Amino acid sequence: MLRSLVGSEMCIRDSSNYVTAVAWEPLHLTGKSERFVSSSKDGTLKVWHISLGIQFSLTGHASCVTCVKWGGEGKIYSSSQDKTIIVWDAQTGSAINILKGHAHWVNHLSLNTDLVLRTGSHDHEERVFEDPMEAQAYAKKRYDAVIARCAGERLVSCSDDNTMFLWDPTKSSPISRMTGHQGAVLHIAFSPDGTMIASCGSDKSVKLWSTLQGKFLHTFRGHVAAVYHVSWSLDSRMLVSGSKDTTLKLWSVVSMSLVEDMSGHEAVSYTHLTLPTKRIV
């Protein structure tokens, strides 16, 4: 169910199987948040307009789509249990590139632009804009700053094959194949400053990597079961991880140590939100 700001509702029925992920079109591309993409277990994706409904479907995956991202260059990225990642043109719905290399399901994707794409024109300065065009221009400025700092939009993928791949989505060959996990890699996330990648998996560990060439940096150990999710603080100085062992663990990236072991959940911890810049326990 989609509810607009004026209170009207639109019932959205997607594919014949359950919806696996949703991503909004970035603000800096159009100045309006009117489109989003959804992915499904049936292997398809659909691009929606909030007033008009489905605009077109994206077909090409042979199995469940596990993750979808709407990038800042007018492209949509999707991963699948068919072991591939497809790069789509967000305007036409055509497949631009197919990224291959994983030997098993691709579980998740992360972009080095994730934070700025999600927040658009909103940052710590809490600016007030005169009109949508001004907000769009500021969102574009923030996005361009990340692209300049990171030498382009980069994508990282993780898989049940115990590996991760770092990609330049405009090319078919990966920048780096990242190995070190001893089990399926379940979740990955670029740091907000774009300099690091955090990963976690069924081997009970959380690992840090450099985004330049995918170089391994550090392993955090402490969980006693599979780690399902990692999330960065906005200043890129802390990580929180959630595990099947029902705990959350807060890690310092500065000292490479455990800061806080947080228990309280009575069942598995699957996901959590981005940490604020100030520590709240």
PDB file of C-alpha atoms in Angstrom:
ATOM      1  CA  MET A   1       0.000   0.000   0.000  1.00  0.00           C
ATOM      2  CA  LEU A   2       1.418   3.414  -0.992  1.00  0.00           C
ATOM      3  CA  ARG A   3       0.197   6.470   0.887  1.00  0.00           C
ATOM      4  CA  SER A   4       0.839   9.951  -0.517  1.00  0.00           C
ATOM      5  CA  LEU A   5       1.402  13.103   1.492  1.00  0.00           C
ATOM      6  CA  VAL A   6      -2.182  14.188   0.928  1.00  0.00           C
ATOM      7  CA  GLY A   7      -3.560  10.982   2.398  1.00  0.00           C
ATOM      8  CA  SER A   8      -4.725   9.140  -0.700  1.00  0.00           C
ATOM      9  CA  GLU A   9      -3.712   5.535  -1.154  1.00  0.00           C
ATOM     10  CA  MET A  10      -2.738   3.336  -4.061  1.00  0.00           C
ATOM     11  CA  CYS A  11      -2.695  -0.437  -3.688  1.00  0.00           C
ATOM     12  CA  ILE A  12       0.343  -1.833  -5.471  1.00  0.00           C
ATOM     13  CA  ARG A  13       0.310  -5.448  -6.549  1.00  0.00           C
ATOM     14  CA  ASP A  14       3.660  -6.521  -7.884  1.00  0.00           C
ATOM     15  CA  SER A  15       4.740  -9.927  -9.109  1.00  0.00           C
ATOM     16  CA  SER A  16       3.260 -13.377  -8.621  1.00  0.00           C
ATOM     17  CA  ASN A  17       5.825 -14.053  -5.905  1.00  0.00           C
ATOM     18  CA  TYR A  18       6.904 -12.015  -2.909  1.00  0.00           C
ATOM     19  CA  VAL A  19       8.774  -8.712  -3.261  1.00  0.00           C
ATOM     20  CA  THR A  20      12.430  -8.966  -2.204  1.00  0.00           C
ATOM     21  CA  ALA A  21      13.659  -5.345  -2.403  1.00  0.00           C
ATOM     22  CA  VAL A  22      12.664  -1.772  -3.297  1.00  0.00           C
ATOM     23  CA  ALA A  23      14.759   1.283  -4.254  1.00  0.00           C
ATOM     24  CA  TRP A  24      13.793   4.896  -5.056  1.00  0.00           C
ATOM     25  CA  GLU A  25      15.062   6.922  -8.004  1.00  0.00           C
ATOM     26  CA  PRO A  26      17.692   9.397  -6.702  1.00  0.00           C
ATOM     27  CA  LEU A  27      16.537  12.982  -6.182  1.00  0.00           C
ATOM     28  CA  HIS A  28      19.392  14.565  -8.137  1.00  0.00           C
ATOM     29  CA  LEU A  29      18.346  12.856 -11.384  1.00  0.00           C
ATOM     30  CA  THR A  30      14.856  14.354 -11.710  1.00  0.00           C
ATOM     31  CA  GLY A  31      14.229  16.652  -8.764  1.00  0.00           C
ATOM     32  CA  LYS A  32      11.206  14.544  -7.813  1.00  0.00           C
ATOM     33  CA  SER A  33      10.763  11.339  -5.847  1.00  0.00           C
ATOM     34  CA  GLU A  34       8.131   9.844  -8.124  1.00  0.00           C
ATOM     35  CA  ARG A  35       9.593   6.526  -9.253  1.00  0.00           C
ATOM     36  CA  PHE A  36      10.926   3.427  -7.589  1.00  0.00           C
ATOM     37  CA  VAL A  37      11.906  -0.100  -8.590  1.00  0.00           C
ATOM     38  CA  SER A  38      10.865  -3.348  -6.946  1.00  0.00           C
ATOM     39  CA  SER A  39      12.309  -6.842  -7.314  1.00  0.00           C
ATOM     40  CA  SER A  40      10.673 -10.216  -6.866  1.00  0.00           C
ATOM     41  CA  LYS A  41      11.247 -13.872  -6.158  1.00  0.00           C
ATOM     42  CA  ASP A  42       9.934 -14.584  -9.660  1.00  0.00           C
ATOM     43  CA  GLY A  43      13.124 -13.093 -11.189  1.00  0.00           C
ATOM     44  CA  THR A  44      11.575  -9.855 -12.477  1.00  0.00           C
ATOM     45  CA  LEU A  45      11.845  -6.184 -11.547  1.00  0.00           C
ATOM     46  CA  LYS A  46       9.262  -3.469 -12.092  1.00  0.00           C
ATOM     47  CA  VAL A  47       9.666   0.299 -12.334  1.00  0.00           C
ATOM     48  CA  TRP A  48       6.742   2.179 -10.798  1.00  0.00           C
ATOM     49  CA  HIS A  49       5.470   5.761 -10.882  1.00  0.00           C
ATOM     50  CA  ILE A  50       3.658   6.813  -7.719  1.00  0.00           C
ATOM     51  CA  SER A  51       0.659   8.140  -9.687  1.00  0.00           C
ATOM     52  CA  LEU A  52       0.707   6.086 -12.881  1.00  0.00           C
ATOM     53  CA  GLY A  53       1.581   2.641 -11.558  1.00  0.00           C
ATOM     54  CA  ILE A  54       3.868   0.239 -13.451  1.00  0.00           C
ATOM     55  CA  GLN A  55       5.912   1.885 -16.198  1.00  0.00           C
ATOM     56  CA  PHE A  56       7.764  -1.226 -17.400  1.00  0.00           C
ATOM     57  CA  SER A  57       9.155  -4.571 -16.287  1.00  0.00           C
ATOM     58  CA  LEU A  58      12.784  -5.688 -16.348  1.00  0.00           C
ATOM     59  CA  THR A  59      13.246  -9.312 -17.350  1.00  0.00           C
ATOM     60  CA  GLY A  60      16.520 -11.159 -17.706  1.00  0.00           C
ATOM     61  CA  HIS A  61      17.249 -12.942 -14.445  1.00  0.00           C
ATOM     62  CA  ALA A  62      16.640 -16.689 -14.353  1.00  0.00           C
ATOM     63  CA  SER A  63      15.949 -16.894 -10.626  1.00  0.00           C
ATOM     64  CA  CYS A  64      14.971 -14.885  -7.536  1.00  0.00           C
ATOM     65  CA  VAL A  65      16.226 -11.275  -7.486  1.00  0.00           C
ATOM     66  CA  THR A  66      17.920 -10.776  -4.111  1.00  0.00           C
ATOM     67  CA  CYS A  67      18.750  -7.051  -4.151  1.00  0.00           C
ATOM     68  CA  VAL A  68      18.133  -3.924  -6.228  1.00  0.00           C
ATOM     69  CA  LYS A  69      19.840  -0.528  -6.209  1.00  0.00           C
ATOM     70  CA  TRP A  70      18.958   2.606  -8.210  1.00  0.00           C
ATOM     71  CA  GLY A  71      22.306   4.230  -8.914  1.00  0.00           C
ATOM     72  CA  GLY A  72      23.244   7.840  -9.448  1.00  0.00           C
ATOM     73  CA  GLU A  73      24.149   7.492 -13.128  1.00  0.00           C
ATOM     74  CA  GLY A  74      20.668   6.568 -14.354  1.00  0.00           C
ATOM     75  CA  LYS A  75      21.224   2.833 -13.971  1.00  0.00           C
ATOM     76  CA  ILE A  76      19.519   0.134 -11.920  1.00  0.00           C
ATOM     77  CA  TYR A  77      21.582  -2.713 -10.474  1.00  0.00           C
ATOM     78  CA  SER A  78      20.063  -6.076  -9.555  1.00  0.00           C
ATOM     79  CA  SER A  79      21.528  -9.276  -8.125  1.00  0.00           C
ATOM     80  CA  SER A  80      20.060 -12.739  -8.295  1.00  0.00           C
ATOM     81  CA  GLN A  81      20.245 -16.334  -7.215  1.00  0.00           C
ATOM     82  CA  ASP A  82      21.158 -17.008 -10.879  1.00  0.00           C
ATOM     83  CA  LYS A  83      24.713 -15.875  -9.872  1.00  0.00           C
ATOM     84  CA  THR A  84      24.628 -12.682 -11.972  1.00  0.00           C
ATOM     85  CA  ILE A  85      24.288  -8.932 -11.543  1.00  0.00           C
ATOM     86  CA  ILE A  86      22.475  -7.031 -14.289  1.00  0.00           C
ATOM     87  CA  VAL A  87      22.963  -3.337 -15.037  1.00  0.00           C
ATOM     88  CA  TRP A  88      19.785  -1.791 -16.485  1.00  0.00           C
ATOM     89  CA  ASP A  89      19.015   1.498 -18.230  1.00  0.00           C
ATOM     90  CA  ALA A  90      16.501   3.157 -15.893  1.00  0.00           C
ATOM     91  CA  GLN A  91      14.797   5.030 -18.735  1.00  0.00           C
ATOM     92  CA  THR A  92      14.287   2.219 -21.239  1.00  0.00           C
ATOM     93  CA  GLY A  93      14.476  -0.892 -19.069  1.00  0.00           C
ATOM     94  CA  SER A  94      17.046  -2.504 -21.349  1.00  0.00           C
ATOM     95  CA  ALA A  95      19.962  -4.525 -19.966  1.00  0.00           C
ATOM     96  CA  ILE A  96      23.257  -2.674 -20.444  1.00  0.00           C
ATOM     97  CA  ASN A  97      25.691  -5.105 -18.856  1.00  0.00           C
ATOM     98  CA  ILE A  98      25.720  -8.499 -17.129  1.00  0.00           C
ATOM     99  CA  LEU A  99      28.345  -8.927 -14.426  1.00  0.00           C
ATOM    100  CA  LYS A 100      29.443 -12.534 -13.982  1.00  0.00           C
ATOM    101  CA  GLY A 101      31.961 -14.199 -11.703  1.00  0.00           C
ATOM    102  CA  HIS A 102      30.181 -15.514  -8.642  1.00  0.00           C
ATOM    103  CA  ALA A 103      29.828 -19.299  -8.387  1.00  0.00           C
ATOM    104  CA  HIS A 104      26.682 -19.266  -6.249  1.00  0.00           C
ATOM    105  CA  TRP A 105      23.765 -16.987  -5.283  1.00  0.00           C
ATOM    106  CA  VAL A 106      24.520 -13.262  -5.120  1.00  0.00           C
ATOM    107  CA  ASN A 107      23.073 -12.205  -1.763  1.00  0.00           C
ATOM    108  CA  HIS A 108      23.475  -8.431  -1.614  1.00  0.00           C
ATOM    109  CA  LEU A 109      24.788  -5.308  -3.351  1.00  0.00           C
ATOM    110  CA  SER A 110      26.127  -2.021  -2.018  1.00  0.00           C
ATOM    111  CA  LEU A 111      27.068   1.222  -3.783  1.00  0.00           C
ATOM    112  CA  ASN A 112      29.694   3.668  -2.563  1.00  0.00           C
ATOM    113  CA  THR A 113      27.013   6.303  -3.203  1.00  0.00           C
ATOM    114  CA  ASP A 114      24.306   4.590  -1.100  1.00  0.00           C
ATOM    115  CA  LEU A 115      24.186   7.227   1.639  1.00  0.00           C
ATOM    116  CA  VAL A 116      24.077  10.308  -0.586  1.00  0.00           C
ATOM    117  CA  LEU A 117      21.510   8.671  -2.879  1.00  0.00           C
ATOM    118  CA  ARG A 118      19.277   7.843   0.074  1.00  0.00           C
ATOM    119  CA  THR A 119      19.539  11.265   1.725  1.00  0.00           C
ATOM    120  CA  GLY A 120      19.465  13.449  -1.423  1.00  0.00           C
ATOM    121  CA  SER A 121      19.516  17.119  -0.431  1.00  0.00           C
ATOM    122  CA  HIS A 122      19.285  16.409   3.306  1.00  0.00           C
ATOM    123  CA  ASP A 123      22.461  16.586   5.371  1.00  0.00           C
ATOM    124  CA  HIS A 124      23.657  17.754   8.789  1.00  0.00           C
ATOM    125  CA  GLU A 125      23.250  21.415   7.792  1.00  0.00           C
ATOM    126  CA  GLU A 126      19.442  21.050   7.662  1.00  0.00           C
ATOM    127  CA  ARG A 127      19.092  23.450   4.738  1.00  0.00           C
ATOM    128  CA  VAL A 128      15.758  24.915   3.708  1.00  0.00           C
ATOM    129  CA  PHE A 129      15.250  25.170  -0.071  1.00  0.00           C
ATOM    130  CA  GLU A 130      13.195  27.717  -1.965  1.00  0.00           C
ATOM    131  CA  ASP A 131      11.969  25.233  -4.565  1.00  0.00           C
ATOM    132  CA  PRO A 132      12.497  21.626  -5.794  1.00  0.00           C
ATOM    133  CA  MET A 133      15.081  22.709  -8.376  1.00  0.00           C
ATOM    134  CA  GLU A 134      17.294  24.146  -5.649  1.00  0.00           C
ATOM    135  CA  ALA A 135      17.004  20.908  -3.665  1.00  0.00           C
ATOM    136  CA  GLN A 136      17.855  18.903  -6.773  1.00  0.00           C
ATOM    137  CA  ALA A 137      20.931  21.049  -7.454  1.00  0.00           C
ATOM    138  CA  TYR A 138      22.196  20.563  -3.901  1.00  0.00           C
ATOM    139  CA  ALA A 139      21.587  16.807  -4.084  1.00  0.00           C
ATOM    140  CA  LYS A 140      23.596  16.750  -7.338  1.00  0.00           C
ATOM    141  CA  LYS A 141      26.410  18.702  -5.685  1.00  0.00           C
ATOM    142  CA  ARG A 142      26.572  16.192  -2.830  1.00  0.00           C
ATOM    143  CA  TYR A 143      26.532  13.259  -5.246  1.00  0.00           C
ATOM    144  CA  ASP A 144      29.274  14.769  -7.452  1.00  0.00           C
ATOM    145  CA  ALA A 145      31.472  15.273  -4.376  1.00  0.00           C
ATOM    146  CA  VAL A 146      31.292  11.559  -3.562  1.00  0.00           C
ATOM    147  CA  ILE A 147      31.986  10.582  -7.172  1.00  0.00           C
ATOM    148  CA  ALA A 148      35.039  12.875  -7.282  1.00  0.00           C
ATOM    149  CA  ARG A 149      36.378  11.497  -3.999  1.00  0.00           C
ATOM    150  CA  CYS A 150      35.849   7.858  -4.969  1.00  0.00           C
ATOM    151  CA  ALA A 151      36.790   8.068  -8.673  1.00  0.00           C
ATOM    152  CA  GLY A 152      33.327   7.043  -9.854  1.00  0.00           C
ATOM    153  CA  GLU A 153      30.362   4.980  -8.743  1.00  0.00           C
ATOM    154  CA  ARG A 154      31.497   1.596  -7.455  1.00  0.00           C
ATOM    155  CA  LEU A 155      29.504  -1.536  -6.691  1.00  0.00           C
ATOM    156  CA  VAL A 156      30.337  -4.428  -4.371  1.00  0.00           C
ATOM    157  CA  SER A 157      28.574  -7.807  -4.391  1.00  0.00           C
ATOM    158  CA  CYS A 158      28.618 -10.738  -1.978  1.00  0.00           C
ATOM    159  CA  SER A 159      27.706 -14.362  -2.435  1.00  0.00           C
ATOM    160  CA  ASP A 160      27.097 -17.798  -0.988  1.00  0.00           C
ATOM    161  CA  ASP A 161      30.375 -18.749  -2.710  1.00  0.00           C
ATOM    162  CA  ASN A 162      32.231 -17.061   0.237  1.00  0.00           C
ATOM    163  CA  THR A 163      33.527 -14.229  -1.963  1.00  0.00           C
ATOM    164  CA  MET A 164      32.905 -10.574  -2.751  1.00  0.00           C
ATOM    165  CA  PHE A 165      33.531  -8.704  -5.987  1.00  0.00           C
ATOM    166  CA  LEU A 166      34.330  -5.004  -6.354  1.00  0.00           C
ATOM    167  CA  TRP A 167      33.011  -3.617  -9.651  1.00  0.00           C
ATOM    168  CA  ASP A 168      33.190  -0.624 -11.902  1.00  0.00           C
ATOM    169  CA  PRO A 169      29.648  -1.165 -13.287  1.00  0.00           C
ATOM    170  CA  THR A 170      30.632   0.223 -16.679  1.00  0.00           C
ATOM    171  CA  LYS A 171      32.976  -2.742 -17.215  1.00  0.00           C
ATOM    172  CA  SER A 172      32.400  -6.489 -17.352  1.00  0.00           C
ATOM    173  CA  SER A 173      35.470  -7.544 -15.371  1.00  0.00           C
ATOM    174  CA  PRO A 174      35.689  -6.906 -11.608  1.00  0.00           C
ATOM    175  CA  ILE A 175      38.239  -4.574 -10.069  1.00  0.00           C
ATOM    176  CA  SER A 176      38.934  -7.171  -7.391  1.00  0.00           C
ATOM    177  CA  ARG A 177      37.849 -10.586  -6.133  1.00  0.00           C
ATOM    178  CA  MET A 178      37.805 -10.374  -2.338  1.00  0.00           C
ATOM    179  CA  THR A 179      38.342 -13.598  -0.400  1.00  0.00           C
ATOM    180  CA  GLY A 180      38.703 -14.337   3.304  1.00  0.00           C
ATOM    181  CA  HIS A 181      35.292 -15.351   4.602  1.00  0.00           C
ATOM    182  CA  GLN A 182      35.010 -19.043   5.448  1.00  0.00           C
ATOM    183  CA  GLY A 183      31.292 -19.211   4.714  1.00  0.00           C
ATOM    184  CA  ALA A 184      28.536 -17.470   2.772  1.00  0.00           C
ATOM    185  CA  VAL A 185      28.838 -13.665   2.771  1.00  0.00           C
ATOM    186  CA  LEU A 186      25.373 -12.448   3.746  1.00  0.00           C
ATOM    187  CA  HIS A 187      25.604  -8.654   3.820  1.00  0.00           C
ATOM    188  CA  ILE A 188      27.944  -5.836   2.759  1.00  0.00           C
ATOM    189  CA  ALA A 189      27.989  -2.055   3.167  1.00  0.00           C
ATOM    190  CA  PHE A 190      30.206   0.788   1.960  1.00  0.00           C
ATOM    191  CA  SER A 191      31.212   3.266   4.657  1.00  0.00           C
ATOM    192  CA  PRO A 192      29.577   6.699   4.283  1.00  0.00           C
ATOM    193  CA  ASP A 193      32.949   8.284   3.432  1.00  0.00           C
ATOM    194  CA  GLY A 194      33.453   5.690   0.687  1.00  0.00           C
ATOM    195  CA  THR A 195      36.843   4.467   1.904  1.00  0.00           C
ATOM    196  CA  MET A 196      35.899   1.080   3.392  1.00  0.00           C
ATOM    197  CA  ILE A 197      33.570  -1.873   2.954  1.00  0.00           C
ATOM    198  CA  ALA A 198      32.184  -3.942   5.818  1.00  0.00           C
ATOM    199  CA  SER A 199      31.048  -7.528   5.277  1.00  0.00           C
ATOM    200  CA  CYS A 200      29.579 -10.271   7.425  1.00  0.00           C
ATOM    201  CA  GLY A 201      28.539 -13.849   7.004  1.00  0.00           C
ATOM    202  CA  SER A 202      27.853 -17.349   8.176  1.00  0.00           C
ATOM    203  CA  ASP A 203      31.430 -17.737   9.483  1.00  0.00           C
ATOM    204  CA  LYS A 204      30.395 -15.512  12.458  1.00  0.00           C
ATOM    205  CA  SER A 205      32.808 -12.722  11.504  1.00  0.00           C
ATOM    206  CA  VAL A 206      32.689  -9.078  10.416  1.00  0.00           C
ATOM    207  CA  LYS A 207      35.445  -7.988   8.038  1.00  0.00           C
ATOM    208  CA  LEU A 208      36.769  -4.643   6.810  1.00  0.00           C
ATOM    209  CA  TRP A 209      38.141  -3.967   3.334  1.00  0.00           C
ATOM    210  CA  SER A 210      39.672  -1.006   1.501  1.00  0.00           C
ATOM    211  CA  THR A 211      37.637   0.269  -1.442  1.00  0.00           C
ATOM    212  CA  LEU A 212      40.673   1.121  -3.583  1.00  0.00           C
ATOM    213  CA  GLN A 213      41.513  -2.413  -4.702  1.00  0.00           C
ATOM    214  CA  GLY A 214      39.441  -4.467  -2.276  1.00  0.00           C
ATOM    215  CA  LYS A 215      42.370  -5.048   0.092  1.00  0.00           C
ATOM    216  CA  PHE A 216      41.574  -6.854   3.359  1.00  0.00           C
ATOM    217  CA  LEU A 217      42.013  -4.682   6.465  1.00  0.00           C
ATOM    218  CA  HIS A 218      40.692  -6.398   9.616  1.00  0.00           C
ATOM    219  CA  THR A 219      38.421  -9.091  11.092  1.00  0.00           C
ATOM    220  CA  PHE A 220      36.108  -8.461  14.052  1.00  0.00           C
ATOM    221  CA  ARG A 221      35.305 -11.613  16.028  1.00  0.00           C
ATOM    222  CA  GLY A 222      32.895 -12.088  18.898  1.00  0.00           C
ATOM    223  CA  HIS A 223      29.619 -13.386  17.515  1.00  0.00           C
ATOM    224  CA  VAL A 224      28.927 -17.068  18.125  1.00  0.00           C
ATOM    225  CA  ALA A 225      26.562 -17.570  15.185  1.00  0.00           C
ATOM    226  CA  ALA A 226      26.040 -16.259  11.640  1.00  0.00           C
ATOM    227  CA  VAL A 227      26.114 -12.460  11.268  1.00  0.00           C
ATOM    228  CA  TYR A 228      23.249 -11.240   9.104  1.00  0.00           C
ATOM    229  CA  HIS A 229      23.703  -7.469   8.892  1.00  0.00           C
ATOM    230  CA  VAL A 230      26.218  -4.649   9.315  1.00  0.00           C
ATOM    231  CA  SER A 231      25.571  -0.893   9.471  1.00  0.00           C
ATOM    232  CA  TRP A 232      27.913   2.102   9.615  1.00  0.00           C
ATOM    233  CA  SER A 233      27.739   5.208  11.771  1.00  0.00           C
ATOM    234  CA  LEU A 234      27.460   8.352   9.657  1.00  0.00           C
ATOM    235  CA  ASP A 235      31.011   9.424  10.532  1.00  0.00           C
ATOM    236  CA  SER A 236      32.418   6.040   9.380  1.00  0.00           C
ATOM    237  CA  ARG A 237      34.031   5.486  12.779  1.00  0.00           C
ATOM    238  CA  MET A 238      31.765   2.746  14.132  1.00  0.00           C
ATOM    239  CA  LEU A 239      29.983  -0.400  12.979  1.00  0.00           C
ATOM    240  CA  VAL A 240      27.093  -2.332  14.455  1.00  0.00           C
ATOM    241  CA  SER A 241      26.445  -5.966  13.561  1.00  0.00           C
ATOM    242  CA  GLY A 242      23.374  -8.137  14.124  1.00  0.00           C
ATOM    243  CA  SER A 243      23.579 -11.905  14.488  1.00  0.00           C
ATOM    244  CA  LYS A 244      21.702 -15.164  14.744  1.00  0.00           C
ATOM    245  CA  ASP A 245      23.127 -15.327  18.294  1.00  0.00           C
ATOM    246  CA  THR A 246      20.474 -12.632  19.132  1.00  0.00           C
ATOM    247  CA  THR A 247      23.066  -9.957  19.979  1.00  0.00           C
ATOM    248  CA  LEU A 248      24.166  -6.658  18.478  1.00  0.00           C
ATOM    249  CA  LYS A 249      27.818  -5.721  18.710  1.00  0.00           C
ATOM    250  CA  LEU A 250      29.188  -2.192  18.422  1.00  0.00           C
ATOM    251  CA  TRP A 251      32.698  -2.009  16.945  1.00  0.00           C
ATOM    252  CA  SER A 252      35.187   0.864  16.770  1.00  0.00           C
ATOM    253  CA  VAL A 253      36.812   1.122  13.343  1.00  0.00           C
ATOM    254  CA  VAL A 254      39.364   3.538  14.814  1.00  0.00           C
ATOM    255  CA  SER A 255      40.694   1.184  17.515  1.00  0.00           C
ATOM    256  CA  MET A 256      39.582  -2.007  15.713  1.00  0.00           C
ATOM    257  CA  SER A 257      37.946  -3.266  18.896  1.00  0.00           C
ATOM    258  CA  LEU A 258      34.612  -4.182  20.459  1.00  0.00           C
ATOM    259  CA  VAL A 259      32.960  -1.197  22.150  1.00  0.00           C
ATOM    260  CA  GLU A 260      29.706  -2.701  23.392  1.00  0.00           C
ATOM    261  CA  ASP A 261      28.068  -6.112  23.465  1.00  0.00           C
ATOM    262  CA  MET A 262      24.318  -5.487  23.363  1.00  0.00           C
ATOM    263  CA  SER A 263      21.802  -8.179  24.211  1.00  0.00           C
ATOM    264  CA  GLY A 264      18.069  -7.921  24.682  1.00  0.00           C
ATOM    265  CA  HIS A 265      16.554  -9.556  21.614  1.00  0.00           C
ATOM    266  CA  GLU A 266      14.935 -12.881  22.328  1.00  0.00           C
ATOM    267  CA  ALA A 267      15.151 -14.040  18.733  1.00  0.00           C
ATOM    268  CA  VAL A 268      17.448 -13.624  15.755  1.00  0.00           C
ATOM    269  CA  SER A 269      18.636 -10.054  14.927  1.00  0.00           C
ATOM    270  CA  TYR A 270      18.244  -9.662  11.159  1.00  0.00           C
ATOM    271  CA  THR A 271      18.589  -5.933  10.476  1.00  0.00           C
ATOM    272  CA  HIS A 272      18.958  -2.487  12.016  1.00  0.00           C
ATOM    273  CA  LEU A 273      19.199   1.167  11.089  1.00  0.00           C
ATOM    274  CA  THR A 274      22.174   3.398  10.349  1.00  0.00           C
ATOM    275  CA  LEU A 275      23.854   4.660  13.503  1.00  0.00           C
ATOM    276  CA  PRO A 276      23.755   8.389  14.239  1.00  0.00           C
ATOM    277  CA  THR A 277      27.043  10.251  14.558  1.00  0.00           C
ATOM    278  CA  LYS A 278      26.626  10.480  18.338  1.00  0.00           C
ATOM    279  CA  ARG A 279      26.705   7.250  20.249  1.00  0.00           C
ATOM    280  CA  ILE A 280      23.353   6.207  21.684  1.00  0.00           C
ATOM    281  CA  VAL A 281      23.244   3.063  23.809  1.00  0.00           C
TER     282      VAL A 281
END
